[in-house]
mmCIF file of C-alpha atoms in Angstrom:
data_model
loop_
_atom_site.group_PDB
_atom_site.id
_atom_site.type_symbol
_atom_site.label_atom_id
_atom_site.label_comp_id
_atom_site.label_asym_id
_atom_site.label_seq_id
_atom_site.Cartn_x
_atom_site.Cartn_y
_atom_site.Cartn_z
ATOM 1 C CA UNK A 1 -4.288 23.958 -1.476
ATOM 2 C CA UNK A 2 -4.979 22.632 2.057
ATOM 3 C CA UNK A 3 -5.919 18.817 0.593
ATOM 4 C CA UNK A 4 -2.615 18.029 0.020
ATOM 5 C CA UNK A 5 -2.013 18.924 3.684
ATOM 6 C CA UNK A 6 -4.759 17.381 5.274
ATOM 7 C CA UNK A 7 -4.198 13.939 3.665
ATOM 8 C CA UNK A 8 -0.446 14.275 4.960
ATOM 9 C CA UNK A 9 -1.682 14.304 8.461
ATOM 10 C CA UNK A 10 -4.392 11.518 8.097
ATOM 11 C CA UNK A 11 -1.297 9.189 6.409
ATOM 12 C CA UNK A 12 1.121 10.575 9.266
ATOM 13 C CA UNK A 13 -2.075 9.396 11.648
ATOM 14 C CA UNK A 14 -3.482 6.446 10.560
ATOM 15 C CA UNK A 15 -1.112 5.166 7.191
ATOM 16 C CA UNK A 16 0.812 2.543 9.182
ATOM 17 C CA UNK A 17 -0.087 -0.900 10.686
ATOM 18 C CA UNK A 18 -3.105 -1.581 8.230
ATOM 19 C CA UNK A 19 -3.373 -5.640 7.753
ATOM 20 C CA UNK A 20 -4.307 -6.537 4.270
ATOM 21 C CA UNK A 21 -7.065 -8.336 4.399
ATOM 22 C CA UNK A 22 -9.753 -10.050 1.903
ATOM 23 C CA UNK A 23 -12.238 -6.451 3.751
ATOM 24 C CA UNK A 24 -9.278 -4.360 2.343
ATOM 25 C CA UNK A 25 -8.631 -6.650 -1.707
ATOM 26 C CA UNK A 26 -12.195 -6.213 -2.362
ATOM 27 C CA UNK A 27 -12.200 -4.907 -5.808
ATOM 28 C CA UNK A 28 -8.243 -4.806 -5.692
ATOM 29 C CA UNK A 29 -6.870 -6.079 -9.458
ATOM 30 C CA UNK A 30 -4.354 -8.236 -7.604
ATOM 31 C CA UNK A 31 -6.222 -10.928 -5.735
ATOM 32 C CA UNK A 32 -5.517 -12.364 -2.149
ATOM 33 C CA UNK A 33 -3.685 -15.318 -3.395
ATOM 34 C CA UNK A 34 -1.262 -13.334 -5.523
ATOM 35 C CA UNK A 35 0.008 -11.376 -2.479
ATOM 36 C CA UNK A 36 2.980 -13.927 -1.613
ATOM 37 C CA UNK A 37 3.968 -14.051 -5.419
ATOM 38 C CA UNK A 38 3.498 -10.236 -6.310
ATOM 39 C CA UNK A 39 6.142 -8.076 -8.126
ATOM 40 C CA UNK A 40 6.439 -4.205 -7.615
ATOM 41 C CA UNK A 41 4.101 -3.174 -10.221
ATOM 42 C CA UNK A 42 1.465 -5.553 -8.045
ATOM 43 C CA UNK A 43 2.465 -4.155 -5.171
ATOM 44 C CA UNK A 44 1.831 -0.991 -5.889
ATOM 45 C CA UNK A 45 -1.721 -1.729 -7.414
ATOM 46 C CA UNK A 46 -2.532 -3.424 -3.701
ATOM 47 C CA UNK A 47 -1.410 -0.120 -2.089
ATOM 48 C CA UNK A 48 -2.914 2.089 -4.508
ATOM 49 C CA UNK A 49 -6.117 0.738 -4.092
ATOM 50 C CA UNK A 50 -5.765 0.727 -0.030
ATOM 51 C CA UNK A 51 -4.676 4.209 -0.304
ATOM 52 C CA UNK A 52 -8.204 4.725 -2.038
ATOM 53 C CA UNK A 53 -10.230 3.251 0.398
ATOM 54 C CA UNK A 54 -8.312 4.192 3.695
ATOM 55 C CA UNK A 55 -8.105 7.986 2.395
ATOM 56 C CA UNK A 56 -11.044 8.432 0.243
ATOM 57 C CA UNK A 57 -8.371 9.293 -2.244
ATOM 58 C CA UNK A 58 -7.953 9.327 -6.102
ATOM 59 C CA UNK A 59 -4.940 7.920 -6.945
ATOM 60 C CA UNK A 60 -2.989 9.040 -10.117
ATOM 61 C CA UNK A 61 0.479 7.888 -9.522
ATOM 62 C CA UNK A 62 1.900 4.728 -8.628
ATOM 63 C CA UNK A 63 5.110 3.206 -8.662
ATOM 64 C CA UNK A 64 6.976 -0.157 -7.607
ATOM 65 C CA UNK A 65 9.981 0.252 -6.688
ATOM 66 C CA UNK A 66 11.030 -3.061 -4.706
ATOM 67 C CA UNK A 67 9.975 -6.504 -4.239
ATOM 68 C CA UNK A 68 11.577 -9.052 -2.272
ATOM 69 C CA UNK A 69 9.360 -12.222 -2.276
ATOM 70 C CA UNK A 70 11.994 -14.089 -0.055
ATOM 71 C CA UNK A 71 11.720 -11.404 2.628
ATOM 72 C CA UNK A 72 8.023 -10.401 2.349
ATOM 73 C CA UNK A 73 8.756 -6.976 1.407
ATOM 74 C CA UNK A 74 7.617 -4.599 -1.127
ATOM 75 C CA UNK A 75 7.926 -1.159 -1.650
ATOM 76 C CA UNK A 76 7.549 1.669 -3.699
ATOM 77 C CA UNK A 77 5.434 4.716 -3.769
ATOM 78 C CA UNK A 78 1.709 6.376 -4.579
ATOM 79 C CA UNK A 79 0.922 9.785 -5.290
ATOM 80 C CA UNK A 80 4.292 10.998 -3.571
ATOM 81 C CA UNK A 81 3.373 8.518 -0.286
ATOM 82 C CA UNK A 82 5.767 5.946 0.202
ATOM 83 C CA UNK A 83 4.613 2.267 1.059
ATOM 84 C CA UNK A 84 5.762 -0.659 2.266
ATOM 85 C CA UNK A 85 4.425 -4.288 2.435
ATOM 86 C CA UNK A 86 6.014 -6.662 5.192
ATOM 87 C CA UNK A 87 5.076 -10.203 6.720
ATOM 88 C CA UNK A 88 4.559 -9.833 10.290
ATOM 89 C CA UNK A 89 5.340 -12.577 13.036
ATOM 90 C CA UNK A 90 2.097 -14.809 12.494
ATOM 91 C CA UNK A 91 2.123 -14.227 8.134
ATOM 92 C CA UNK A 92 -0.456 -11.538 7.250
ATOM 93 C CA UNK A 93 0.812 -9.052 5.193
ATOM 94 C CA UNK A 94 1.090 -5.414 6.663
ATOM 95 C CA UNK A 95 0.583 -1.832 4.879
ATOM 96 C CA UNK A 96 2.456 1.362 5.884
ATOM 97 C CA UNK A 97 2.390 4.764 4.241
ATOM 98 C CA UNK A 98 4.446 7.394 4.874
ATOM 99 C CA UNK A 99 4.653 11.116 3.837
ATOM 100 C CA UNK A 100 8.019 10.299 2.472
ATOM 101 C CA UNK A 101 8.504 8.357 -0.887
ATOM 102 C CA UNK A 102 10.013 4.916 -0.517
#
């Protein structure tokens, strides 16, 4: 099926660099002040549901794999699409995808 392809190339296009933002948590299950504090199963609700609304896509899988509150980063993976979560320089939080898991 060509879907599968098609949402490879708008992650490969547009998957990295997204700013989480209170726009992007709206109807998230993990609210804006539990993004500093989040584990990897929190994480990977936040970038489940961004994968939703950036990709018009249904998510069925999701997985945490990493968290590292210290750092600011958190990984793991959704539907086969790895993500990351990372503090920039000035604090907001940052989403990447990638076509390749985490």
């Amino acid at each position: 099926m060509n879907d599968l392809a098609g949402l490879q190339a708008l992650v490969e296009d547009v998957g990295s660099g997204n700013v989480i933002d209170a726009e992007l948590l709206d109807g998230c299950p993990v609210e804006a002040h539990e993004l500093d504090e989040m584990d990897a199963s929190q994480a990977a609700q936040v970038a489940a549901h961004c994968f939703g609304l950036l990709f018009d896509h249904q998510v069925e899988q999701l997985e945490g794999i990493e968290a590292d509150i210290d750092s600011g980063l958190w990984t793991g993976t959704v539907d086969g699409f790895g993500f990351q979560i990372s503090r920039d320089d000035v604090g907001d939080l940052v989403l990447d995808f990638s076509s390749q898991p985490a």
